[in-house]
Coordinates of N, CA, C and O in Angstrom, one line a residue:
Chain A
M27 N 11.1 -6.9 -14.3 CA 11.0 -7.4 -12.9 C 9.9 -6.6 -12.3 O 9.5 -5.5 -12.6
K28 N 9.3 -7.3 -11.3 CA 8.2 -6.7 -10.6 C 8.7 -5.9 -9.4 O 9.5 -6.5 -8.5
V29 N 8.1 -4.7 -9.3 CA 8.6 -3.9 -8.2 C 7.3 -3.4 -7.4 O 6.3 -3.2 -8.0
R30 N 7.6 -3.3 -6.0 CA 6.5 -2.8 -5.2 C 6.9 -1.6 -4.4 O 8.0 -1.6 -3.8
V31 N 6.2 -0.5 -4.5 CA 6.6 0.7 -3.8 C 5.5 1.0 -2.8 O 4.3 1.2 -3.2
A32 N 5.9 1.1 -1.5 CA 4.9 1.4 -0.5 C 5.2 2.9 0.0 O 6.3 3.2 0.4
V33 N 4.1 3.7 -0.2 CA 4.3 5.1 0.1 C 3.3 5.3 1.3 O 2.2 5.1 1.3
Q34 N 3.9 5.9 2.3 CA 3.2 6.3 3.6 C 3.6 7.8 3.8 O 4.6 8.3 3.6
L35 N 2.6 8.4 4.5 CA 2.9 9.8 5.1 C 4.0 9.7 6.1 O 4.0 8.7 6.9
K36 N 4.8 10.7 6.2 CA 5.9 10.7 7.2 C 5.2 10.8 8.6 O 4.0 11.2 8.8
G37 N 5.9 10.4 9.6 CA 5.4 10.3 11.0 C 4.6 11.5 11.5 O 3.5 11.3 12.0
G38 N 5.2 12.7 11.4 CA 4.5 13.8 12.0 C 3.3 14.3 11.2 O 2.6 15.2 11.8
I39 N 3.1 13.8 10.1 CA 2.0 14.4 9.2 C 0.6 13.8 9.6 O 0.5 12.6 9.7
L40 N -0.3 14.7 9.8 CA -1.7 14.3 10.0 C -2.3 13.5 8.9 O -2.1 13.8 7.8
D41 N -2.9 12.3 9.2 CA -3.4 11.4 8.2 C -4.9 11.4 8.3 O -5.4 10.4 9.1
P42 N -5.7 12.2 7.7 CA -7.1 12.2 7.9 C -7.8 10.9 7.5 O -8.7 10.4 8.1
Q43 N -7.3 10.4 6.4 CA -7.9 9.0 5.9 C -7.7 7.9 7.0 O -8.6 7.2 7.2
G44 N -6.5 8.0 7.5 CA -6.2 7.0 8.6 C -7.2 7.2 9.8 O -7.7 6.3 10.4
K45 N -7.3 8.4 10.2 CA -8.3 8.7 11.3 C -9.7 8.3 11.0 O -10.3 7.8 11.9
A46 N -10.1 8.5 9.8 CA -11.5 8.1 9.4 C -11.6 6.6 9.5 O -12.6 6.1 10.0
V47 N -10.6 5.8 9.0 CA -10.6 4.4 9.1 C -10.7 4.0 10.5 O -11.4 3.0 11.0
E48 N -9.8 4.6 11.4 CA -9.7 4.3 12.8 C -11.1 4.4 13.4 O -11.6 3.6 14.2
Q49 N -11.7 5.6 13.2 CA -13.1 5.8 13.8 C -14.1 4.7 13.3 O -14.9 4.3 14.1
G50 N -14.0 4.4 12.0 CA -14.8 3.3 11.4 C -14.7 2.0 12.2 O -15.6 1.4 12.6
L51 N -13.4 1.6 12.4 CA -13.1 0.4 13.0 C -13.6 0.4 14.5 O -14.1 -0.6 15.1
H52 N -13.4 1.6 15.2 CA -13.9 1.7 16.6 C -15.4 1.6 16.6 O -16.0 0.9 17.5
G53 N -16.1 2.1 15.6 CA -17.5 2.0 15.5 C -17.9 0.5 15.4 O -19.1 0.1 15.8
F54 N -17.1 -0.3 14.8 CA -17.4 -1.8 14.7 C -16.9 -2.5 16.0 O -17.0 -3.7 16.0
G55 N -16.4 -1.8 16.9 CA -16.0 -2.4 18.2 C -14.5 -3.0 18.3 O -14.1 -3.6 19.1
F56 N -13.7 -2.6 17.2 CA -12.4 -3.1 17.2 C -11.5 -2.2 18.0 O -11.6 -0.9 18.0
S57 N -10.6 -2.8 18.8 CA -9.5 -2.0 19.4 C -8.4 -1.9 18.5 O -7.7 -2.8 18.1
V58 N -8.2 -0.7 18.1 CA -7.1 -0.3 17.1 C -6.6 1.0 17.3 O -7.3 1.9 17.8
D59 N -5.3 1.2 17.0 CA -4.6 2.5 17.3 C -3.7 2.8 16.1 O -3.2 1.9 15.4
K60 N -3.3 4.1 16.0 CA -2.3 4.5 15.0 C -2.5 4.1 13.6 O -1.6 3.5 13.0
V61 N -3.7 4.2 13.2 CA -4.0 3.8 11.8 C -3.5 4.7 10.8 O -3.7 6.0 10.9
R62 N -2.8 4.2 9.8 CA -2.2 5.1 8.7 C -2.6 4.4 7.4 O -2.3 3.2 7.2
V63 N -3.0 5.2 6.5 CA -3.4 4.7 5.2 C -2.4 5.3 4.1 O -2.3 6.5 4.0
G64 N -1.8 4.4 3.4 CA -0.8 4.9 2.4 C -1.2 4.2 1.0 O -2.3 3.6 0.8
R65 N -0.3 4.4 0.0 CA -0.5 3.8 -1.3 C 0.5 2.7 -1.5 O 1.6 2.7 -1.0
L66 N 0.0 1.7 -2.3 CA 0.9 0.6 -2.7 C 0.9 0.5 -4.2 O -0.1 0.2 -4.8
I67 N 2.0 0.8 -4.7 CA 2.1 0.9 -6.2 C 3.0 -0.3 -6.7 O 4.1 -0.4 -6.3
E68 N 2.4 -1.1 -7.5 CA 3.1 -2.3 -8.1 C 3.2 -2.1 -9.6 O 2.2 -1.7 -10.3
F69 N 4.4 -2.5 -10.2 CA 4.5 -2.3 -11.6 C 5.7 -3.2 -12.0 O 6.5 -3.8 -11.3
E70 N 5.8 -3.4 -13.4 CA 6.9 -4.2 -14.0 C 7.8 -3.2 -14.8 O 7.4 -2.4 -15.5
V71 N 9.1 -3.5 -14.6 CA 10.1 -2.7 -15.3 C 11.0 -3.7 -16.1 O 11.2 -4.8 -15.7
P72 N 11.5 -3.3 -17.3 CA 12.3 -4.2 -18.1 C 13.7 -4.1 -17.7 O 14.6 -3.6 -18.4
A73 N 14.0 -4.6 -16.5 CA 15.3 -4.6 -15.9 C 15.9 -6.0 -15.8 O 15.1 -6.9 -15.6
S74 N 17.2 -6.2 -16.0 CA 17.7 -7.6 -15.9 C 18.1 -8.0 -14.6 O 18.2 -9.2 -14.3
D75 N 18.3 -7.0 -13.6 CA 18.7 -7.3 -12.4 C 18.0 -6.5 -11.3 O 17.5 -5.4 -11.7
A76 N 18.0 -6.9 -10.0 CA 17.2 -6.2 -9.0 C 17.7 -4.7 -8.8 O 17.0 -3.9 -8.5
E77 N 19.1 -4.5 -8.8 CA 19.6 -3.3 -8.6 C 19.2 -2.2 -9.6 O 18.8 -1.2 -9.2
T78 N 19.1 -2.6 -10.9 CA 18.7 -1.7 -11.9 C 17.2 -1.4 -11.7 O 16.8 -0.2 -11.9
A79 N 16.4 -2.5 -11.4 CA 15.0 -2.2 -11.2 C 14.8 -1.3 -10.1 O 13.9 -0.4 -10.2
K80 N 15.5 -1.4 -9.0 CA 15.4 -0.5 -7.8 C 15.7 0.9 -8.2 O 15.1 1.8 -7.7
A81 N 16.9 1.1 -9.0 CA 17.2 2.4 -9.4 C 16.2 3.1 -10.3 O 15.9 4.3 -10.1
Q82 N 15.6 2.3 -11.2 CA 14.5 2.8 -12.0 C 13.3 3.2 -11.1 O 12.7 4.3 -11.3
A83 N 13.0 2.4 -10.2 CA 11.8 2.7 -9.3 C 12.1 3.9 -8.5 O 11.2 4.8 -8.3
Q84 N 13.3 4.0 -8.0 CA 13.7 5.2 -7.3 C 13.6 6.5 -8.1 O 13.1 7.5 -7.6
A85 N 14.0 6.5 -9.3 CA 13.8 7.6 -10.3 C 12.3 7.9 -10.5 O 11.9 9.1 -10.5
M86 N 11.5 6.9 -10.6 CA 10.0 7.1 -10.7 C 9.5 7.8 -9.5 O 8.6 8.7 -9.6
C87 N 9.9 7.3 -8.3 CA 9.4 8.0 -7.1 C 9.8 9.4 -7.1 O 9.1 10.3 -6.7
D88 N 11.1 9.8 -7.5 CA 11.6 11.1 -7.4 C 10.8 12.0 -8.3 O 10.5 13.2 -8.0
K89 N 10.4 11.4 -9.5 CA 9.8 12.2 -10.6 C 8.3 12.3 -10.3 O 7.7 13.4 -10.7
L90 N 7.6 11.3 -9.9 CA 6.2 11.3 -9.9 C 5.5 10.7 -8.8 O 4.4 11.2 -8.3
L91 N 6.0 9.6 -8.2 CA 5.2 8.8 -7.4 C 5.1 9.3 -6.0 O 4.1 9.0 -5.2
V92 N 6.1 9.9 -5.5 CA 6.2 10.3 -4.1 C 6.4 11.8 -3.9 O 7.1 12.5 -4.6
N93 N 5.6 12.4 -3.0 CA 5.9 13.8 -2.6 C 6.9 13.8 -1.4 O 6.5 13.4 -0.3
P94 N 8.2 14.2 -1.7 CA 9.2 14.0 -0.6 C 9.1 14.9 0.6 O 9.6 14.6 1.6
V95 N 8.2 15.9 0.5 CA 8.0 16.8 1.6 C 7.2 16.0 2.7 O 7.4 16.2 3.9
M96 N 6.2 15.3 2.2 CA 5.2 14.7 3.2 C 5.3 13.2 3.2 O 4.7 12.6 4.2
E97 N 5.9 12.5 2.3 CA 5.8 11.1 2.2 C 7.1 10.4 2.2 O 8.2 11.0 1.8
K98 N 7.1 9.2 2.6 CA 8.3 8.3 2.5 C 7.9 7.1 1.7 O 6.8 6.6 1.8
A99 N 8.9 6.6 1.0 CA 8.6 5.4 0.2 C 9.6 4.3 0.4 O 10.8 4.5 0.7
V100 N 9.1 3.0 0.4 CA 10.0 1.9 0.5 C 9.8 1.1 -0.8 O 8.7 0.7 -1.1
I101 N 11.0 0.8 -1.4 CA 11.0 0.2 -2.7 C 11.4 -1.3 -2.4 O 12.4 -1.5 -1.8
E102 N 10.7 -2.2 -3.0 CA 10.9 -3.7 -2.9 C 10.9 -4.3 -4.2 O 9.9 -4.2 -4.9
V103 N 11.9 -5.0 -4.6 CA 11.9 -5.8 -5.9 C 11.4 -7.1 -5.5 O 12.0 -7.9 -4.8
V104 N 10.2 -7.4 -6.2 CA 9.5 -8.7 -5.8 C 10.1 -9.9 -6.5 O 10.3 -10.9 -6.0
S105 N 10.2 -9.7 -7.8 CA 10.8 -10.9 -8.6 C 11.3 -10.3 -9.9 O 11.0 -9.3 -10.4
Chain B
M28 N 0.5 -5.1 18.7 CA 1.3 -5.5 17.6 C 1.0 -4.7 16.4 O -0.1 -4.3 16.2
K29 N 2.0 -4.5 15.6 CA 1.8 -3.7 14.4 C 1.5 -4.6 13.2 O 2.1 -5.6 13.0
V30 N 0.4 -4.2 12.5 CA 0.0 -5.0 11.4 C -0.1 -4.1 10.1 O -0.4 -3.0 10.2
R31 N 0.2 -4.8 9.0 CA 0.2 -4.1 7.8 C -0.8 -4.8 6.8 O -0.6 -6.1 6.6
V32 N -1.7 -4.2 6.3 CA -2.7 -4.8 5.3 C -2.5 -4.2 4.0 O -2.7 -2.9 3.8
A33 N -2.1 -5.0 3.0 CA -1.9 -4.5 1.6 C -3.2 -4.8 0.8 O -3.5 -6.0 0.7
V34 N -3.9 -3.9 0.3 CA -5.1 -4.2 -0.4 C -4.9 -3.8 -1.9 O -4.5 -2.7 -2.2
Q35 N -5.2 -4.7 -2.8 CA -5.0 -4.5 -4.2 C -6.3 -4.9 -4.9 O -7.0 -5.9 -4.5
L36 N -6.6 -4.3 -6.0 CA -7.7 -4.7 -6.9 C -7.4 -6.2 -7.4 O -6.2 -6.4 -7.7
K37 N -8.4 -7.0 -7.6 CA -8.1 -8.3 -8.1 C -7.6 -8.2 -9.6 O -7.9 -7.2 -10.2
G38 N -7.1 -9.2 -10.1 CA -6.4 -9.2 -11.3 C -7.2 -8.7 -12.5 O -6.7 -7.9 -13.3
G39 N -8.4 -9.2 -12.6 CA -9.2 -8.9 -13.8 C -9.9 -7.5 -13.8 O -10.5 -7.1 -14.7
I40 N -9.8 -6.9 -12.7 CA -10.5 -5.5 -12.5 C -9.7 -4.4 -13.1 O -8.5 -4.3 -12.6
L41 N -10.3 -3.6 -13.8 CA -9.7 -2.4 -14.4 C -9.3 -1.5 -13.3 O -10.0 -1.2 -12.4
D42 N -8.1 -0.9 -13.3 CA -7.5 0.0 -12.3 C -7.2 1.3 -13.0 O -6.1 1.6 -13.5
P43 N -8.2 2.3 -13.0 CA -8.0 3.5 -13.7 C -6.8 4.3 -13.0 O -6.1 5.0 -13.8
Q44 N -6.7 4.3 -11.7 CA -5.6 5.0 -11.1 C -4.3 4.5 -11.5 O -3.4 5.2 -11.9
G45 N -4.2 3.2 -11.6 CA -2.9 2.6 -12.1 C -2.6 3.0 -13.6 O -1.5 3.3 -13.9
K46 N -3.7 3.0 -14.4 CA -3.5 3.4 -15.8 C -3.0 4.9 -15.8 O -2.2 5.3 -16.7
A47 N -3.6 5.7 -15.0 CA -3.2 7.2 -15.0 C -1.7 7.3 -14.5 O -1.0 8.1 -15.2
V48 N -1.3 6.5 -13.5 CA 0.1 6.6 -13.1 C 0.9 6.1 -14.2 O 2.0 6.6 -14.5
E49 N 0.5 5.0 -14.9 CA 1.3 4.4 -16.0 C 1.6 5.4 -17.1 O 2.7 5.6 -17.6
Q50 N 0.5 6.1 -17.4 CA 0.6 7.1 -18.5 C 1.5 8.3 -18.1 O 2.3 8.8 -18.8
G51 N 1.4 8.7 -16.8 CA 2.3 9.7 -16.3 C 3.8 9.3 -16.3 O 4.6 10.1 -16.7
L52 N 4.0 8.0 -15.9 CA 5.4 7.5 -16.0 C 5.9 7.5 -17.5 O 7.0 7.8 -17.7
H53 N 5.0 7.0 -18.4 CA 5.4 7.0 -19.8 C 5.7 8.4 -20.3 O 6.7 8.6 -21.0
G54 N 5.0 9.4 -19.8 CA 5.2 10.8 -20.2 C 6.6 11.3 -19.7 O 7.2 12.2 -20.3
F55 N 7.1 10.7 -18.6 CA 8.4 11.1 -18.1 C 9.5 10.2 -18.8 O 10.7 10.3 -18.4
G56 N 9.1 9.3 -19.7 CA 10.1 8.6 -20.4 C 10.4 7.3 -19.8 O 11.4 6.5 -20.2
F57 N 9.7 6.8 -18.7 CA 10.0 5.6 -18.1 C 9.3 4.3 -18.9 O 8.2 4.4 -19.3
S58 N 10.1 3.3 -18.9 CA 9.5 2.0 -19.5 C 8.8 1.3 -18.3 O 9.6 0.8 -17.4
V59 N 7.6 1.2 -18.3 CA 6.9 0.6 -17.1 C 5.6 0.0 -17.7 O 5.0 0.4 -18.7
D60 N 5.2 -1.1 -17.0 CA 4.0 -1.8 -17.5 C 3.3 -2.4 -16.3 O 3.8 -2.5 -15.2
K61 N 2.0 -2.7 -16.5 CA 1.1 -3.3 -15.5 C 1.1 -2.6 -14.2 O 1.3 -3.2 -13.1
V62 N 0.9 -1.2 -14.2 CA 0.9 -0.5 -12.9 C -0.4 -0.7 -12.3 O -1.4 -0.6 -12.8
R63 N -0.4 -1.1 -11.0 CA -1.5 -1.3 -10.2 C -1.4 -0.4 -8.9 O -0.3 -0.4 -8.2
V64 N -2.4 0.4 -8.5 CA -2.3 1.1 -7.3 C -3.3 0.7 -6.3 O -4.5 0.5 -6.6
G65 N -2.8 0.3 -5.1 CA -3.7 -0.2 -4.1 C -3.5 0.7 -2.8 O -2.9 1.7 -2.8
R66 N -4.1 0.1 -1.7 CA -3.9 0.8 -0.4 C -3.0 0.0 0.5 O -3.0 -1.3 0.5
L67 N -2.4 0.8 1.4 CA -1.5 0.2 2.4 C -1.9 0.6 3.7 O -1.9 1.9 4.1
I68 N -2.6 -0.2 4.6 CA -3.2 0.2 5.8 C -2.4 -0.3 6.9 O -2.2 -1.6 7.0
E69 N -1.8 0.5 7.8 CA -1.0 0.1 8.9 C -1.6 0.4 10.2 O -2.2 1.6 10.3
F70 N -1.6 -0.4 11.2 CA -2.2 0.0 12.5 C -1.6 -0.9 13.6 O -0.9 -1.9 13.3
E71 N -2.0 -0.6 14.8 CA -1.6 -1.3 16.0 C -2.8 -1.9 16.7 O -3.8 -1.2 16.9
V72 N -2.7 -3.2 17.0 CA -3.8 -3.9 17.8 C -3.2 -4.5 19.0 O -2.0 -4.8 19.2
P73 N -4.0 -4.5 20.2 CA -3.5 -4.9 21.5 C -3.6 -6.4 21.5 O -4.4 -7.0 22.3
A74 N -2.8 -7.1 20.7 CA -2.7 -8.5 20.8 C -1.4 -9.1 21.3 O -0.4 -8.4 21.2
S75 N -1.4 -10.2 22.0 CA -0.2 -10.7 22.6 C 0.7 -11.5 21.7 O 1.8 -11.7 21.8
D76 N 0.0 -12.1 20.6 CA 0.8 -12.9 19.7 C 0.3 -12.6 18.2 O -0.7 -12.0 18.0
A77 N 1.1 -13.0 17.3 CA 1.0 -12.7 15.9 C -0.3 -13.4 15.4 O -1.1 -12.7 14.6
E78 N -0.7 -14.5 15.9 CA -1.8 -15.2 15.4 C -3.1 -14.4 15.7 O -4.0 -14.2 14.8
T79 N -3.2 -14.0 17.0 CA -4.3 -13.2 17.3 C -4.4 -11.9 16.5 O -5.5 -11.4 16.1
A80 N -3.3 -11.2 16.4 CA -3.2 -9.9 15.7 C -3.7 -10.2 14.3 O -4.5 -9.3 13.7
K81 N -3.3 -11.2 13.7 CA -3.7 -11.5 12.3 C -5.2 -11.8 12.2 O -5.9 -11.3 11.2
A82 N -5.7 -12.6 13.2 CA -7.1 -12.8 13.2 C -8.0 -11.5 13.3 O -9.0 -11.4 12.7
Q83 N -7.5 -10.6 14.2 CA -8.2 -9.4 14.4 C -8.2 -8.6 13.1 O -9.2 -8.0 12.6
A84 N -7.0 -8.5 12.4 CA -6.9 -7.8 11.2 C -7.8 -8.4 10.1 O -8.4 -7.7 9.3
Q85 N -7.8 -9.7 10.1 CA -8.8 -10.4 9.1 C -10.2 -10.0 9.3 O -11.0 -9.7 8.4
A86 N -10.6 -9.9 10.6 CA -12.0 -9.5 11.0 C -12.2 -8.1 10.5 O -13.3 -7.7 10.0
M87 N -11.2 -7.2 10.7 CA -11.4 -5.8 10.3 C -11.5 -5.7 8.7 O -12.2 -4.9 8.2
C88 N -10.7 -6.5 8.1 CA -10.8 -6.6 6.5 C -12.2 -7.0 6.1 O -12.8 -6.4 5.2
D89 N -12.7 -7.9 6.7 CA -14.1 -8.5 6.4 C -15.1 -7.5 6.7 O -16.1 -7.4 5.9
K90 N -15.0 -6.7 7.8 CA -16.0 -5.7 8.2 C -16.0 -4.4 7.4 O -16.9 -3.8 7.2
L91 N -14.7 -3.9 7.2 CA -14.6 -2.6 6.8 C -13.5 -2.3 5.7 O -13.8 -1.5 4.7
L92 N -12.4 -2.9 5.8 CA -11.2 -2.5 5.0 C -11.2 -2.9 3.6 O -10.6 -2.3 2.8
V93 N -11.8 -4.0 3.4 CA -11.7 -4.7 2.0 C -13.1 -4.9 1.4 O -13.9 -5.3 2.0
N94 N -13.2 -4.6 0.1 CA -14.4 -5.0 -0.7 C -14.0 -6.3 -1.3 O -13.3 -6.4 -2.3
P95 N -14.5 -7.4 -0.8 CA -14.2 -8.8 -1.3 C -14.6 -9.0 -2.7 O -14.1 -10.0 -3.3
V96 N -15.5 -8.2 -3.2 CA -15.9 -8.5 -4.6 C -14.8 -8.1 -5.6 O -14.6 -8.8 -6.6
M97 N -14.1 -7.0 -5.3 CA -13.1 -6.4 -6.2 C -11.7 -6.5 -5.8 O -10.8 -6.3 -6.5
E98 N -11.6 -6.7 -4.4 CA -10.2 -6.5 -3.9 C -9.7 -7.8 -3.1 O -10.5 -8.6 -2.7
K99 N -8.4 -7.9 -3.0 CA -7.8 -8.9 -2.3 C -6.8 -8.3 -1.3 O -6.2 -7.2 -1.6
A100 N -6.7 -8.8 -0.1 CA -5.9 -8.3 0.9 C -4.8 -9.3 1.4 O -5.1 -10.4 1.5
V101 N -3.6 -8.7 1.7 CA -2.5 -9.6 2.3 C -2.2 -8.9 3.6 O -1.9 -7.7 3.7
I102 N -2.3 -9.8 4.7 CA -2.2 -9.3 6.0 C -0.8 -9.7 6.5 O -0.4 -10.9 6.3
E103 N 0.0 -8.8 7.1 CA 1.3 -9.1 7.5 C 1.5 -8.6 9.0 O 1.2 -7.4 9.1
V104 N 1.8 -9.3 9.9 CA 2.1 -8.9 11.2 C 3.6 -8.5 11.3 O 4.5 -9.3 11.0
V105 N 3.8 -7.2 11.5 CA 5.2 -6.6 11.4 C 5.9 -6.8 12.6 O 7.2 -7.3 12.6
S106 N 5.4 -6.5 13.8 CA 6.1 -6.7 15.0 C 5.1 -6.7 16.2 O 4.0 -6.3 16.1

């Protein structure tokens, strides 16, 4: 099954990449605020149902994909 | 309004970051395939309706956020 993991910095954590993008957009004349840049990780797991796929993805987040001190992840089973 | 832009490399483009994550996950014993790592950009725009917000986000993608040669973007108006 295809799984999508969206990883973002937690609310209180400074996001320099987001600030840089925000300044770039302002430079182009765009009105934009609160820009945050995160990671989007997509992959396929050999699971037969969505619940198993989600559990596998959660284990991957805990082991490697997410830094739980600074980041939060949202797991979504796509298909 | 809050907008989310998901940027991924196009299908045929090699994704070294995804390959590295895939190898890392294999090292931890996970069965996983076709790992792709992209960017997730969230921001707020001063638009009164979703259509305007989406148009603004599309303009930002064209100007700065997305490399149309190698990347594809999906724009989603969250709220």
